PDB file of C-alpha atoms in Angstrom:
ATOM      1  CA  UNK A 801      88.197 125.989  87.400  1.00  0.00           C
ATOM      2  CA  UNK A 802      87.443 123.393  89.454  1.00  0.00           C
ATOM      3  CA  UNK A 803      85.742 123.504  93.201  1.00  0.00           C
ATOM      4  CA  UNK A 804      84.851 120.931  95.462  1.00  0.00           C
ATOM      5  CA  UNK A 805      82.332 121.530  98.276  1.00  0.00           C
ATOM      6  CA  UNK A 806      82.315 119.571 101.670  1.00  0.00           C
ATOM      7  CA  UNK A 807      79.574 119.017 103.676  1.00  0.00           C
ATOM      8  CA  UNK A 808      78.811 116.958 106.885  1.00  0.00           C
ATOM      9  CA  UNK A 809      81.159 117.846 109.898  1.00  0.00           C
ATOM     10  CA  UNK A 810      80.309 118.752 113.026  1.00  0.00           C
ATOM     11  CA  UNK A 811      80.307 117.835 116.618  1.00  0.00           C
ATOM     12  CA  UNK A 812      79.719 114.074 117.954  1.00  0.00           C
ATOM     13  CA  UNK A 813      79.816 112.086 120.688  1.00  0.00           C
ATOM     14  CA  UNK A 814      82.326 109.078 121.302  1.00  0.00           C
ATOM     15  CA  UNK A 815      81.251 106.419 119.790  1.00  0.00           C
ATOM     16  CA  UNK A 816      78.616 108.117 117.569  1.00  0.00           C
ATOM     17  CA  UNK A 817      78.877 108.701 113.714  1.00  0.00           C
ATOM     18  CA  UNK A 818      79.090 111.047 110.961  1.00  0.00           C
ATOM     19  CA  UNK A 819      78.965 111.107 107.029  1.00  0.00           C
ATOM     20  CA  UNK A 820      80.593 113.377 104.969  1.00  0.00           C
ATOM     21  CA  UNK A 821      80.604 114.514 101.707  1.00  0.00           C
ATOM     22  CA  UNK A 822      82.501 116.034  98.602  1.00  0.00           C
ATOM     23  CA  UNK A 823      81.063 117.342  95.383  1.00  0.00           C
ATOM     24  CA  UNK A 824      83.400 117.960  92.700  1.00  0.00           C
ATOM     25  CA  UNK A 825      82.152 121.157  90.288  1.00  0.00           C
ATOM     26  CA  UNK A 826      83.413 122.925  87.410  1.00  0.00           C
ATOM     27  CA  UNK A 827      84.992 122.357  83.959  1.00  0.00           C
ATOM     28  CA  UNK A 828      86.522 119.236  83.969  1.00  0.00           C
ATOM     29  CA  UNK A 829      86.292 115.564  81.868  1.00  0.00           C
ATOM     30  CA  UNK A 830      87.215 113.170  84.347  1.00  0.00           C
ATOM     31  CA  UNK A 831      88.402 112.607  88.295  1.00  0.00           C
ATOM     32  CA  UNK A 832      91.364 109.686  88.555  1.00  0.00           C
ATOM     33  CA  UNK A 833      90.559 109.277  92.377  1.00  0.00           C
ATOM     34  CA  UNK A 834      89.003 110.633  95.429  1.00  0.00           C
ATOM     35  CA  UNK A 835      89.908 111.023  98.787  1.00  0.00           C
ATOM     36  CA  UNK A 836      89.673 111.899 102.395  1.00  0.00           C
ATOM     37  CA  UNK A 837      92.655 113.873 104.499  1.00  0.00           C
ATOM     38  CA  UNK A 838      92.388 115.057 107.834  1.00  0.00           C
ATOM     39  CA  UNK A 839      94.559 116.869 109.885  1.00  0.00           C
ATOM     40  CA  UNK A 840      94.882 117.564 113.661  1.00  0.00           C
ATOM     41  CA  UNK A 841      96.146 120.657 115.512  1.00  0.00           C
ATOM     42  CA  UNK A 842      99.734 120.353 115.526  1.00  0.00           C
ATOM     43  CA  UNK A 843     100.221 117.188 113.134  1.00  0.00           C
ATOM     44  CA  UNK A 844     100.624 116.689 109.767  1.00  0.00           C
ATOM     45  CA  UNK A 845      98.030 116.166 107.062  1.00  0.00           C
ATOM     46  CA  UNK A 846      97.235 112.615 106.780  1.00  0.00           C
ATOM     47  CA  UNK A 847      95.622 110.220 104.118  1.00  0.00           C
ATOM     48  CA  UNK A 848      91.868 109.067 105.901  1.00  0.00           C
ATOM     49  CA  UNK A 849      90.765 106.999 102.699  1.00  0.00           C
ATOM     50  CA  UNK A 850      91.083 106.702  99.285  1.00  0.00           C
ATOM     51  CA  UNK A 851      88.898 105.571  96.302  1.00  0.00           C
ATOM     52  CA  UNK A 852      89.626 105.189  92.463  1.00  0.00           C
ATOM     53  CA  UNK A 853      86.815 104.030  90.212  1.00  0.00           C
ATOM     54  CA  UNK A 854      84.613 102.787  92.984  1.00  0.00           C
ATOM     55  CA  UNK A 855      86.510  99.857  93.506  1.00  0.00           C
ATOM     56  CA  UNK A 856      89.881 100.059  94.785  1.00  0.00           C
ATOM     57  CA  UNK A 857      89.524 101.540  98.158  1.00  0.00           C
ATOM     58  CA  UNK A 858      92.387 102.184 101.125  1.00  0.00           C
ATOM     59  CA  UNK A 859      92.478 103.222 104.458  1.00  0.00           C
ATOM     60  CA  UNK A 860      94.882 103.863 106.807  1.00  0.00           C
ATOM     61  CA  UNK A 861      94.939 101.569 109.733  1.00  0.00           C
ATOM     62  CA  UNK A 862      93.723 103.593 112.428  1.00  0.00           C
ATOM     63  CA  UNK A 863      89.920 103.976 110.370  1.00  0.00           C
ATOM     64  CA  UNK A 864      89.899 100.237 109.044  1.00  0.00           C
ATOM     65  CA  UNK A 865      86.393  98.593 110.034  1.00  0.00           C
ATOM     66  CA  UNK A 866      85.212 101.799 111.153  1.00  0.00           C
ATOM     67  CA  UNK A 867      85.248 104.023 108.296  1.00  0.00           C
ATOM     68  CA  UNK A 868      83.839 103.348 104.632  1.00  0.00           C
ATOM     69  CA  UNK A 869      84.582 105.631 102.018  1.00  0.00           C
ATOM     70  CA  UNK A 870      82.076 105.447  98.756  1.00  0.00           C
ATOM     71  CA  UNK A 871      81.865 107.206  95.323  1.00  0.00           C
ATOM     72  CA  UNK A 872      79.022 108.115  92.976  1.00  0.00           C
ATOM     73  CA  UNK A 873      80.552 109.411  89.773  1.00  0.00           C
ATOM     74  CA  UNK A 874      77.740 110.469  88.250  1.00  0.00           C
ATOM     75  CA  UNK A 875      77.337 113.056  90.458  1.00  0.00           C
ATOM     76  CA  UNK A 876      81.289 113.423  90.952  1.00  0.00           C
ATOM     77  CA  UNK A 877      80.372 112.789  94.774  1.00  0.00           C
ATOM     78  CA  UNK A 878      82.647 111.214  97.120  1.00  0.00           C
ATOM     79  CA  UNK A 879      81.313 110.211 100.653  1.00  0.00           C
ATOM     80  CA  UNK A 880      82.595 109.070 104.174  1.00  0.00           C
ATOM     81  CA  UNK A 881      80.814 107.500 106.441  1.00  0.00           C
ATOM     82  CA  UNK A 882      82.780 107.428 110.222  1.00  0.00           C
ATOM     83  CA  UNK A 883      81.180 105.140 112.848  1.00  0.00           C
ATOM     84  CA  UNK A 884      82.392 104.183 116.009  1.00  0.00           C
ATOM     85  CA  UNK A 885      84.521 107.747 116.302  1.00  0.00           C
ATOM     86  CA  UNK A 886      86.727 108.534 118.428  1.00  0.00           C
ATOM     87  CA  UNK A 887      87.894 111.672 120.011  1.00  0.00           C
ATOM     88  CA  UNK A 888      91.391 110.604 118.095  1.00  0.00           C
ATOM     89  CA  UNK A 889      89.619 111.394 114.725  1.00  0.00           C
ATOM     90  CA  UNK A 890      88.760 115.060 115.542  1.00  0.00           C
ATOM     91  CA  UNK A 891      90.463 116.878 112.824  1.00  0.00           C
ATOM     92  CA  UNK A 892      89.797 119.263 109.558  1.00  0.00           C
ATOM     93  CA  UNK A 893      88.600 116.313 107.073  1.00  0.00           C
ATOM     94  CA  UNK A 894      89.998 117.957 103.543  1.00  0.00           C
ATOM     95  CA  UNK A 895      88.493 115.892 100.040  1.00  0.00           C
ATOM     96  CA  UNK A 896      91.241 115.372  97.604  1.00  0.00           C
ATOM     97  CA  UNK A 897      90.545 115.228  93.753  1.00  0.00           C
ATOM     98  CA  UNK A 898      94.064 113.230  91.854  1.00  0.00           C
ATOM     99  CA  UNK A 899      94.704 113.673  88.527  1.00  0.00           C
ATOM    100  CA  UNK A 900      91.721 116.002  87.655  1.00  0.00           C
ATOM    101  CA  UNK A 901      91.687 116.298  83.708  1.00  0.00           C
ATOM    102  CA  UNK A 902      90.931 119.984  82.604  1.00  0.00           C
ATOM    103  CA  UNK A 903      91.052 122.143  79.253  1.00  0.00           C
ATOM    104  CA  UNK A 904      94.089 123.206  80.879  1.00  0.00           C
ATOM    105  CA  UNK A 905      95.936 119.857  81.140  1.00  0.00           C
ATOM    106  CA  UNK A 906      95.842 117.406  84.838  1.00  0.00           C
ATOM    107  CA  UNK A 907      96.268 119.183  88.383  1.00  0.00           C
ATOM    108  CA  UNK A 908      95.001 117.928  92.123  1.00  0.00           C
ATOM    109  CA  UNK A 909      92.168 120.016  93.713  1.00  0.00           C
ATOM    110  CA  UNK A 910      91.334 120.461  97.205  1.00  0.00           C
ATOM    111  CA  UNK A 911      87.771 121.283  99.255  1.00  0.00           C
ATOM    112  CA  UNK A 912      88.439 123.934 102.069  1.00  0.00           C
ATOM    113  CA  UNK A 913      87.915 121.496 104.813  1.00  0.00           C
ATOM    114  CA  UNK A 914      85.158 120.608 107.409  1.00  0.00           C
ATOM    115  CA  UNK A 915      85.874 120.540 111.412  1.00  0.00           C
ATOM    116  CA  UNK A 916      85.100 116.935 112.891  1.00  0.00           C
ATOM    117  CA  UNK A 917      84.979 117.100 116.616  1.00  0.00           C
ATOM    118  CA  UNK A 918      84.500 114.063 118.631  1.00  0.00           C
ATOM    119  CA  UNK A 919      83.890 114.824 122.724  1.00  0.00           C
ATOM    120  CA  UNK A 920      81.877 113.675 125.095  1.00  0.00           C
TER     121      UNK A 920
END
């Protein structure tokens, strides 16, 4: 079994920041990639950023030069770090695990989610 464990929401001014971050546990030989979802009362899950190997990274537009996603694999930690937020980015933030190689062949995991509210 696999779990992964957010940490880092909470509640933050416009303008102000906030890191996150994922911690991937369990029986398991290796992660593919890592990455950030959020999603927003009403709308649809959405891809924040995404990270394979430490060195391909994407973002979706509406995070680009504000957002910078990181990964340590040695501790099978993914982070975000979200400056300049805006109320816009309040949302559940979910961390994805691809392609997560078990005893019991590849699957995706999810964390359970961690509120990000951005108001003034």
């Amino acid at each position: 079994q696999v779990q992964l464990v957010e940490s880092g929401g909470g509640l933050v001014q416009p303008g102000g920041s906030l890191s996150l971050s994922c911690t991937a546990s369990g029986n398991f030989f290796s992660i593919d990639a890592m990455g950030w979802y959020r999603q927003a009362p009403g709308k649809q899950r959405e891809l924040v950023a995404r990270i394979i190997n430490g060195r391909n990274k994407y973002y979706v537009d509406s995070v680009k030069g504000r957002f910078a996603i990181s990964r340590d694999n040695a501790k099978n930690t993914v982070y975000l770090q979200m400056n300049s937020l805006k109320p816009e980015d309040s949302a559940v933030y979910y961390c994805n695990a691809e392609k997560v190689e078990t005893m019991s062949g590849v699957d995706d995991f999810w964390g359970q989610g961690t509120q990000v509210t951005v108001s003034s």
